[in-house]
Amino acid sequence: MKTSKFKLALLSFASAALLAACGNVSSTNSSATGTELKEDTLKIGYNLELSGAVSSYGQTEKNGADLAVKEINAAGGVDGKKIEVVAKDNKSETAEAATVATSLASEGVNIIIGPATSGASGASIANVTAAGVPMITPSGTQTDLVVNSEGKVQDFFFRTTFTDGYQGEIMAEYATKNLNAKKVVLYYDNSSDYGKGVAESFQNAYKGEIVSTITFASGDKDFQAALTKLKGLDFDAIIMPGYYNETGTIVKQARGLGIDKPILGSDGFDSPLFAELATASAANKVYYLSAFVPSASERAKEFHDAYMKEYGEEPSMFSALAYDSVYMAAEASKGSKNSVEVKDKLAALKDFDGVTGKMSIDKDHNVVKSVYVVSLKDGKADTVDTVSLTEAAK
């Protein structure tokens, strides 16, 4: 696999991260004292999509988190405390995710890993805040989750991945500089805050011409009509923010209609099921954002090999992000007496060396880290570009 590096001057990233949040999340500060860390146990809860529409994400995140727990416990635990896991399925439903958050807190967990998606994460924030228990979403990317309607940071919310706004800016820059795309079609998932957030950020950042903007929705299966209309347009690339469930099928149907232009997707493409849905012969000239590639570092390769040995399959970005989330939780738990102290140490985390890169938590609880753009050839990863913020952007 070939790897190259380049720098992007994303000066508007910081401002994007400060957007006002959706109104259903209210309080940023909790009067709760949180949960106490037991003398011999660190209790971690999973609030994951283990069944339902996006169970592929939740299942792989559980695998990654479980591997981290196994390694940490085998090495003696956290300050001698063994990690105890309480895993619950939010069924890929936002209301259920909120219920699970409350349930986990009532069972005394000290920190929660998950949910995987932005909608489920947003639905959980108020409940964990009220309980005084921090949560780390491995892959909830919605930019405005981090602050409430009053512009205040959600104290108990953290993430291991980059934001939707960040993704949109990177996609705009990558389309222009690497794909030489002066004209694009923007084809995105209009049924999710994730798809809409990435698309909006791309529209704001892209300096070329968007010749057509079309949408799809979660659960759609037939994209022939929309693809037939755009086939006759003059464009250089298709920009496609969305999840693998639909985008894999879109790629297959697009290639079947003879549309051979490059397709640039968001990190929702990053699932083993994407190539299955698209088929290997169709998954060419496809590029997507990811937070993890095995060739990025020695730690990444070690994680890849350990995951392969444990589960007999390739780890995805989601499993790697969940793995890092558990190690971040363990680091923040060192010396902590309760979940509120764990929260404070998470907020202060700097230069944490994870398998998805070196990362720090900024003042808005967003993570500062590198992003990878993976290209596919016959359904397999071919090249990887490492995208880093310049010092000015930081």
Tab-separated table of C-alpha atoms in Angstrom:
chain	number	residue	atom	x	y	z
A	1	MET	CA	0.000	0.000	0.000
A	2	LYS	CA	1.484	3.356	-1.023
A	3	THR	CA	1.378	6.189	1.483
A	4	SER	CA	1.994	9.916	0.987
A	5	LYS	CA	1.575	12.993	3.157
A	6	PHE	CA	0.441	16.538	2.536
A	7	LYS	CA	-0.712	19.541	4.579
A	8	LEU	CA	-4.042	21.330	4.412
A	9	ALA	CA	-4.581	24.873	5.662
A	10	LEU	CA	-8.040	24.482	7.140
A	11	LEU	CA	-8.329	27.845	8.812
A	12	SER	CA	-12.073	27.663	9.199
A	13	PHE	CA	-12.039	24.383	11.150
A	14	ALA	CA	-11.928	26.083	14.514
A	15	SER	CA	-14.899	28.280	13.700
A	16	ALA	CA	-16.878	25.318	12.405
A	17	ALA	CA	-16.402	23.523	15.696
A	18	LEU	CA	-18.011	26.435	17.505
A	19	LEU	CA	-21.386	26.264	15.771
A	20	ALA	CA	-24.428	26.294	18.019
A	21	ALA	CA	-25.760	22.838	18.845
A	22	CYS	CA	-29.177	21.349	18.263
A	23	GLY	CA	-31.756	22.505	20.756
A	24	ASN	CA	-32.582	19.116	22.276
A	25	VAL	CA	-29.386	19.184	24.346
A	26	SER	CA	-29.605	21.606	27.217
A	27	SER	CA	-27.362	21.481	30.265
A	28	THR	CA	-23.567	21.637	30.097
A	29	ASN	CA	-22.810	21.399	33.800
A	30	SER	CA	-23.995	18.744	36.192
A	31	SER	CA	-24.563	19.127	39.908
A	32	ALA	CA	-24.226	15.342	40.202
A	33	THR	CA	-21.115	14.041	41.909
A	34	GLY	CA	-20.901	11.187	39.439
A	35	THR	CA	-20.003	7.609	40.255
A	36	GLU	CA	-17.203	6.445	42.521
A	37	LEU	CA	-14.341	4.323	41.204
A	38	LYS	CA	-14.152	1.170	43.292
A	39	GLU	CA	-10.916	0.111	44.916
A	40	ASP	CA	-10.406	-2.831	42.566
A	41	THR	CA	-12.644	-2.044	39.573
A	42	LEU	CA	-12.971	0.510	36.793
A	43	LYS	CA	-16.473	0.146	35.384
A	44	ILE	CA	-16.889	0.978	31.686
A	45	GLY	CA	-20.269	0.964	29.957
A	46	TYR	CA	-20.907	0.370	26.264
A	47	ASN	CA	-23.824	2.205	24.639
A	48	LEU	CA	-23.516	0.736	21.151
A	49	GLU	CA	-25.540	-0.085	18.058
A	50	LEU	CA	-25.297	-3.868	18.359
A	51	SER	CA	-28.453	-4.462	16.312
A	52	GLY	CA	-30.496	-2.421	13.868
A	53	ALA	CA	-29.655	-0.310	10.824
A	54	VAL	CA	-26.008	0.493	11.602
A	55	SER	CA	-25.081	-2.572	13.648
A	56	SER	CA	-21.943	-3.029	11.526
A	57	TYR	CA	-20.490	0.021	13.270
A	58	GLY	CA	-21.566	-1.007	16.755
A	59	GLN	CA	-20.387	-4.592	16.453
A	60	THR	CA	-16.932	-3.636	15.186
A	61	GLU	CA	-16.639	-0.940	17.855
A	62	LYS	CA	-17.485	-3.500	20.524
A	63	ASN	CA	-14.762	-5.773	19.138
A	64	GLY	CA	-12.183	-2.984	19.266
A	65	ALA	CA	-13.213	-1.909	22.761
A	66	ASP	CA	-13.189	-5.499	24.037
A	67	LEU	CA	-9.680	-6.033	22.676
A	68	ALA	CA	-8.441	-2.926	24.502
A	69	VAL	CA	-10.071	-4.083	27.748
A	70	LYS	CA	-8.474	-7.515	27.379
A	71	GLU	CA	-5.018	-6.004	26.846
A	72	ILE	CA	-5.297	-3.524	29.708
A	73	ASN	CA	-6.519	-6.157	32.159
A	74	ALA	CA	-3.782	-8.565	31.073
A	75	ALA	CA	-1.218	-5.835	31.776
A	76	GLY	CA	-2.496	-5.345	35.330
A	77	GLY	CA	-5.425	-2.994	34.788
A	78	VAL	CA	-5.619	0.721	35.593
A	79	ASP	CA	-3.849	1.560	38.862
A	80	GLY	CA	-4.341	-2.098	39.704
A	81	LYS	CA	-8.069	-1.871	38.959
A	82	LYS	CA	-9.455	-4.428	36.513
A	83	ILE	CA	-11.874	-3.088	33.932
A	84	GLU	CA	-15.413	-4.426	34.230
A	85	VAL	CA	-17.618	-3.941	31.155
A	86	VAL	CA	-21.375	-3.414	31.124
A	87	ALA	CA	-22.447	-3.690	27.473
A	88	LYS	CA	-25.887	-2.596	26.274
A	89	ASP	CA	-27.506	-2.491	22.826
A	90	ASN	CA	-29.165	0.774	21.797
A	91	LYS	CA	-30.631	-0.980	18.727
A	92	SER	CA	-29.506	1.872	16.418
A	93	GLU	CA	-32.339	4.008	17.845
A	94	THR	CA	-31.814	7.481	19.323
A	95	ALA	CA	-34.491	7.146	22.008
A	96	GLU	CA	-33.094	3.787	23.094
A	97	ALA	CA	-29.587	5.283	23.255
A	98	ALA	CA	-30.812	7.910	25.731
A	99	THR	CA	-32.444	5.190	27.841
A	100	VAL	CA	-29.288	3.099	27.777
A	101	ALA	CA	-27.200	6.091	28.897
A	102	THR	CA	-29.391	6.514	31.976
A	103	SER	CA	-29.394	2.779	32.651
A	104	LEU	CA	-25.609	2.528	32.508
A	105	ALA	CA	-25.167	5.475	34.850
A	106	SER	CA	-27.634	3.956	37.314
A	107	GLU	CA	-25.551	0.774	37.288
A	108	GLY	CA	-22.524	2.768	38.426
A	109	VAL	CA	-20.337	2.882	35.339
A	110	ASN	CA	-17.508	5.423	35.529
A	111	ILE	CA	-17.349	6.198	31.823
A	112	ILE	CA	-19.355	5.264	28.719
A	113	ILE	CA	-18.015	4.281	25.297
A	114	GLY	CA	-20.471	5.112	22.519
A	115	PRO	CA	-22.805	5.531	20.859
A	116	ALA	CA	-21.315	5.123	17.392
A	117	THR	CA	-23.566	7.563	15.525
A	118	SER	CA	-24.138	11.294	15.951
A	119	GLY	CA	-27.891	11.103	16.449
A	120	ALA	CA	-27.662	8.520	19.206
A	121	SER	CA	-24.791	10.430	20.812
A	122	GLY	CA	-26.750	13.667	20.832
A	123	ALA	CA	-29.716	11.949	22.433
A	124	SER	CA	-27.491	10.647	25.243
A	125	ILE	CA	-25.642	13.829	26.252
A	126	ALA	CA	-28.261	15.343	28.552
A	127	ASN	CA	-28.631	12.082	30.478
A	128	VAL	CA	-24.920	11.501	31.057
A	129	THR	CA	-24.507	15.152	32.025
A	130	ALA	CA	-27.250	14.847	34.630
A	131	ALA	CA	-25.583	11.706	35.994
A	132	GLY	CA	-22.075	13.178	35.990
A	133	VAL	CA	-20.669	10.339	33.868
A	134	PRO	CA	-18.485	11.175	30.841
A	135	MET	CA	-19.065	9.552	27.459
A	136	ILE	CA	-16.665	9.098	24.558
A	137	THR	CA	-18.233	8.516	21.168
A	138	PRO	CA	-15.692	6.768	18.946
A	139	SER	CA	-17.349	7.936	15.726
A	140	GLY	CA	-20.057	10.543	16.389
A	141	THR	CA	-18.906	13.253	13.984
A	142	GLN	CA	-21.703	15.846	13.984
A	143	THR	CA	-19.945	19.185	14.404
A	144	ASP	CA	-22.439	20.928	16.663
A	145	LEU	CA	-22.851	18.157	19.246
A	146	VAL	CA	-20.083	19.611	21.349
A	147	VAL	CA	-21.858	22.838	22.364
A	148	ASN	CA	-25.427	23.509	23.413
A	149	SER	CA	-27.869	26.167	22.186
A	150	GLU	CA	-26.213	28.705	24.509
A	151	GLY	CA	-22.792	28.099	22.984
A	152	LYS	CA	-21.402	26.305	26.037
A	153	VAL	CA	-19.278	23.176	25.798
A	154	GLN	CA	-20.926	19.929	26.860
A	155	ASP	CA	-18.703	19.052	29.808
A	156	PHE	CA	-19.314	15.295	29.765
A	157	PHE	CA	-19.186	14.738	25.993
A	158	PHE	CA	-15.984	13.704	24.188
A	159	ARG	CA	-15.118	12.061	20.890
A	160	THR	CA	-12.214	10.195	19.337
A	161	THR	CA	-12.996	11.108	15.746
A	162	PHE	CA	-12.986	14.291	13.704
A	163	THR	CA	-16.151	16.303	13.042
A	164	ASP	CA	-18.500	16.496	10.058
A	165	GLY	CA	-17.410	20.078	9.451
A	166	TYR	CA	-13.778	18.999	9.407
A	167	GLN	CA	-14.603	16.210	6.941
A	168	GLY	CA	-16.406	18.564	4.558
A	169	GLU	CA	-13.451	20.934	4.461
A	170	ILE	CA	-10.974	18.124	3.853
A	171	MET	CA	-13.156	16.710	1.072
A	172	ALA	CA	-13.344	20.113	-0.611
A	173	GLU	CA	-9.581	20.523	-0.463
A	174	TYR	CA	-8.877	16.954	-1.554
A	175	ALA	CA	-11.310	17.156	-4.482
A	176	THR	CA	-9.632	20.325	-5.702
A	177	LYS	CA	-5.962	19.548	-5.132
A	178	ASN	CA	-5.780	15.771	-5.515
A	179	LEU	CA	-8.653	14.915	-7.854
A	180	ASN	CA	-8.327	18.166	-9.827
A	181	ALA	CA	-12.106	18.438	-9.707
A	182	LYS	CA	-13.283	21.848	-10.881
A	183	LYS	CA	-16.893	20.696	-11.253
A	184	VAL	CA	-18.620	18.206	-8.981
A	185	VAL	CA	-21.958	16.585	-8.274
A	186	LEU	CA	-22.909	16.605	-4.587
A	187	TYR	CA	-24.952	13.478	-3.835
A	188	TYR	CA	-25.639	13.090	-0.125
A	189	ASP	CA	-27.793	11.483	2.550
A	190	ASN	CA	-30.450	14.064	3.395
A	191	SER	CA	-32.078	11.850	6.052
A	192	SER	CA	-29.218	12.064	8.571
A	193	ASP	CA	-27.604	14.988	10.387
A	194	TYR	CA	-24.295	13.340	9.508
A	195	GLY	CA	-24.824	13.455	5.743
A	196	LYS	CA	-26.308	16.941	5.848
A	197	GLY	CA	-23.505	18.260	8.065
A	198	VAL	CA	-20.695	17.013	5.826
A	199	ALA	CA	-22.507	18.229	2.699
A	200	GLU	CA	-23.088	21.710	4.121
A	201	SER	CA	-19.460	22.039	5.156
A	202	PHE	CA	-18.319	20.888	1.709
A	203	GLN	CA	-20.586	23.425	0.015
A	204	ASN	CA	-19.151	26.217	2.163
A	205	ALA	CA	-15.537	25.218	1.571
A	206	TYR	CA	-15.488	24.125	-2.082
A	207	LYS	CA	-14.290	26.827	-4.490
A	208	GLY	CA	-15.236	25.012	-7.692
A	209	GLU	CA	-18.659	24.577	-9.294
A	210	ILE	CA	-21.313	22.252	-7.893
A	211	VAL	CA	-23.202	21.434	-11.083
A	212	SER	CA	-25.946	19.460	-9.325
A	213	THR	CA	-27.027	18.692	-5.768
A	214	ILE	CA	-29.117	15.556	-5.264
A	215	THR	CA	-30.040	13.546	-2.205
A	216	PHE	CA	-30.887	10.056	-1.028
A	217	ALA	CA	-32.320	8.724	2.228
A	218	SER	CA	-31.493	5.916	4.619
A	219	GLY	CA	-33.094	2.705	3.423
A	220	ASP	CA	-33.212	3.650	-0.269
A	221	LYS	CA	-32.297	0.815	-2.619
A	222	ASP	CA	-32.939	2.042	-6.169
A	223	PHE	CA	-30.842	5.001	-7.337
A	224	GLN	CA	-31.186	4.445	-11.088
A	225	ALA	CA	-33.375	7.490	-11.798
A	226	ALA	CA	-31.076	9.981	-10.059
A	227	LEU	CA	-27.939	8.437	-11.538
A	228	THR	CA	-29.408	8.450	-15.041
A	229	LYS	CA	-30.082	12.196	-14.742
A	230	LEU	CA	-26.564	13.053	-13.605
A	231	LYS	CA	-24.920	10.766	-16.188
A	232	GLY	CA	-25.336	13.391	-18.885
A	233	LEU	CA	-23.878	16.235	-16.817
A	234	ASP	CA	-20.384	17.690	-17.202
A	235	PHE	CA	-18.494	17.058	-13.953
A	236	ASP	CA	-15.153	15.801	-12.669
A	237	ALA	CA	-16.138	13.922	-9.511
A	238	ILE	CA	-19.052	12.889	-7.315
A	239	ILE	CA	-18.953	13.967	-3.673
A	240	MET	CA	-20.954	11.501	-1.570
A	241	PRO	CA	-21.407	12.068	2.198
A	242	GLY	CA	-23.322	9.104	3.628
A	243	TYR	CA	-23.232	5.677	5.221
A	244	TYR	CA	-22.034	2.457	3.566
A	245	ASN	CA	-25.563	0.962	3.496
A	246	GLU	CA	-26.635	3.226	0.647
A	247	THR	CA	-23.338	4.477	-0.795
A	248	GLY	CA	-22.083	0.993	-1.595
A	249	THR	CA	-25.196	0.317	-3.640
A	250	ILE	CA	-24.991	3.740	-5.324
A	251	VAL	CA	-21.422	3.031	-6.448
A	252	LYS	CA	-22.461	-0.334	-7.889
A	253	GLN	CA	-25.392	1.156	-9.794
A	254	ALA	CA	-23.363	4.164	-10.967
A	255	ARG	CA	-20.623	1.990	-12.414
A	256	GLY	CA	-23.266	-0.240	-13.957
A	257	LEU	CA	-24.606	2.787	-15.840
A	258	GLY	CA	-21.132	3.623	-17.113
A	259	ILE	CA	-20.449	6.523	-14.738
A	260	ASP	CA	-16.699	6.229	-14.188
A	261	LYS	CA	-15.848	9.561	-12.564
A	262	PRO	CA	-14.017	9.531	-9.206
A	263	ILE	CA	-16.262	9.224	-6.163
A	264	LEU	CA	-15.138	10.876	-2.921
A	265	GLY	CA	-16.924	9.770	0.230
A	266	SER	CA	-16.960	10.573	3.931
A	267	ASP	CA	-15.877	8.189	6.675
A	268	GLY	CA	-19.280	6.479	6.550
A	269	PHE	CA	-17.839	4.455	3.650
A	270	ASP	CA	-15.414	2.806	6.055
A	271	SER	CA	-17.000	-0.600	6.609
A	272	PRO	CA	-16.096	-4.018	5.186
A	273	LEU	CA	-19.666	-4.139	3.906
A	274	PHE	CA	-19.101	-1.177	1.583
A	275	ALA	CA	-17.014	-3.188	-0.888
A	276	GLU	CA	-19.480	-6.079	-0.633
A	277	LEU	CA	-22.385	-3.843	-1.582
A	278	ALA	CA	-20.441	-2.008	-4.279
A	279	THR	CA	-18.746	-5.213	-5.565
A	280	ALA	CA	-15.012	-5.363	-6.196
A	281	SER	CA	-15.267	-4.641	-9.919
A	282	ALA	CA	-17.230	-1.432	-9.289
A	283	ALA	CA	-15.186	-0.148	-6.350
A	284	ASN	CA	-12.519	1.600	-8.398
A	285	LYS	CA	-11.632	5.308	-8.396
A	286	VAL	CA	-13.369	5.494	-5.028
A	287	TYR	CA	-11.814	7.623	-2.274
A	288	TYR	CA	-13.008	7.984	1.300
A	289	LEU	CA	-11.948	9.523	4.589
A	290	SER	CA	-10.801	7.311	7.422
A	291	ALA	CA	-9.287	7.675	10.867
A	292	PHE	CA	-7.283	4.457	10.649
A	293	VAL	CA	-4.921	2.638	8.308
A	294	PRO	CA	-2.539	-0.130	9.478
A	295	SER	CA	0.466	1.353	7.668
A	296	ALA	CA	0.294	4.670	9.531
A	297	SER	CA	2.428	3.655	12.539
A	298	GLU	CA	3.915	0.722	14.415
A	299	ARG	CA	1.104	0.949	16.983
A	300	ALA	CA	-1.464	0.817	14.200
A	301	LYS	CA	0.170	-2.286	12.728
A	302	GLU	CA	0.338	-3.982	16.141
A	303	PHE	CA	-3.352	-3.287	16.700
A	304	HIS	CA	-4.181	-4.599	13.224
A	305	ASP	CA	-2.315	-7.850	13.861
A	306	ALA	CA	-3.818	-8.321	17.327
A	307	TYR	CA	-7.320	-7.690	15.994
A	308	MET	CA	-6.804	-10.141	13.151
A	309	LYS	CA	-5.612	-12.764	15.618
A	310	GLU	CA	-8.543	-12.155	17.974
A	311	TYR	CA	-11.386	-11.945	15.445
A	312	GLY	CA	-10.084	-13.382	12.176
A	313	GLU	CA	-11.028	-10.290	10.182
A	314	GLU	CA	-9.618	-6.910	9.219
A	315	PRO	CA	-10.250	-4.109	11.726
A	316	SER	CA	-12.141	-1.070	10.472
A	317	MET	CA	-11.761	2.564	11.395
A	318	PHE	CA	-14.611	2.076	13.855
A	319	SER	CA	-12.944	-0.771	15.744
A	320	ALA	CA	-9.713	1.249	15.916
A	321	LEU	CA	-11.508	4.345	17.218
A	322	ALA	CA	-13.288	2.305	19.908
A	323	TYR	CA	-9.965	0.692	20.865
A	324	ASP	CA	-8.432	4.145	21.296
A	325	SER	CA	-11.502	5.326	23.220
A	326	VAL	CA	-10.978	2.645	25.872
A	327	TYR	CA	-7.291	3.492	26.208
A	328	MET	CA	-8.179	7.186	26.535
A	329	ALA	CA	-10.711	6.279	29.228
A	330	ALA	CA	-8.084	4.216	31.037
A	331	GLU	CA	-5.549	7.050	30.874
A	332	ALA	CA	-8.065	9.564	32.261
A	333	SER	CA	-9.026	7.146	35.048
A	334	LYS	CA	-5.513	6.971	36.477
A	335	GLY	CA	-5.573	8.579	39.907
A	336	SER	CA	-9.250	9.508	39.594
A	337	LYS	CA	-11.617	8.927	42.507
A	338	ASN	CA	-14.881	9.445	40.634
A	339	SER	CA	-16.332	9.916	37.162
A	340	VAL	CA	-16.226	13.719	37.404
A	341	GLU	CA	-12.454	13.568	37.866
A	342	VAL	CA	-12.265	11.198	34.886
A	343	LYS	CA	-14.106	13.861	32.875
A	344	ASP	CA	-11.650	16.569	33.949
A	345	LYS	CA	-8.639	14.463	32.957
A	346	LEU	CA	-10.174	13.637	29.594
A	347	ALA	CA	-10.591	17.354	28.938
A	348	ALA	CA	-6.893	17.876	29.672
A	349	LEU	CA	-5.632	14.986	27.511
A	350	LYS	CA	-2.731	16.023	25.263
A	351	ASP	CA	-0.554	14.164	22.743
A	352	PHE	CA	-2.191	10.821	23.434
A	353	ASP	CA	-0.553	8.197	21.219
A	354	GLY	CA	-3.334	6.070	19.747
A	355	VAL	CA	-3.580	3.607	16.894
A	356	THR	CA	-5.561	6.241	14.967
A	357	GLY	CA	-2.793	8.798	15.486
A	358	LYS	CA	-1.516	11.217	18.084
A	359	MET	CA	-4.391	13.254	19.459
A	360	SER	CA	-5.240	16.008	21.893
A	361	ILE	CA	-8.557	17.280	23.232
A	362	ASP	CA	-9.068	20.975	22.488
A	363	LYS	CA	-10.999	23.528	24.541
A	364	ASP	CA	-14.244	22.537	22.769
A	365	HIS	CA	-13.739	18.819	23.505
A	366	ASN	CA	-13.007	18.107	19.845
A	367	VAL	CA	-10.030	15.939	18.990
A	368	VAL	CA	-7.088	17.357	17.033
A	369	LYS	CA	-5.597	14.609	14.849
A	370	SER	CA	-4.676	13.510	11.333
A	371	VAL	CA	-7.130	12.161	8.762
A	372	TYR	CA	-6.450	9.577	6.061
A	373	VAL	CA	-7.900	9.489	2.556
A	374	VAL	CA	-8.016	5.905	1.269
A	375	SER	CA	-8.398	5.005	-2.399
A	376	LEU	CA	-9.905	1.711	-3.518
A	377	LYS	CA	-8.820	-0.474	-6.404
A	378	ASP	CA	-10.966	-3.527	-7.119
A	379	GLY	CA	-12.555	-3.110	-3.703
A	380	LYS	CA	-9.215	-3.112	-1.835
A	381	ALA	CA	-7.285	-0.237	-0.249
A	382	ASP	CA	-4.652	0.912	-2.753
A	383	THR	CA	-3.156	4.241	-1.672
A	384	VAL	CA	-3.411	6.354	1.476
A	385	ASP	CA	-2.871	10.097	1.841
A	386	THR	CA	-2.262	11.484	5.341
A	387	VAL	CA	-3.974	14.831	5.849
A	388	SER	CA	-2.603	17.018	8.641
A	389	LEU	CA	-3.542	20.449	9.890
A	390	THR	CA	-0.946	23.151	9.463
A	391	GLU	CA	0.280	24.958	12.538
A	392	ALA	CA	-1.793	27.970	11.492
A	393	ALA	CA	-4.950	25.880	11.408
A	394	LYS	CA	-4.279	24.475	14.848
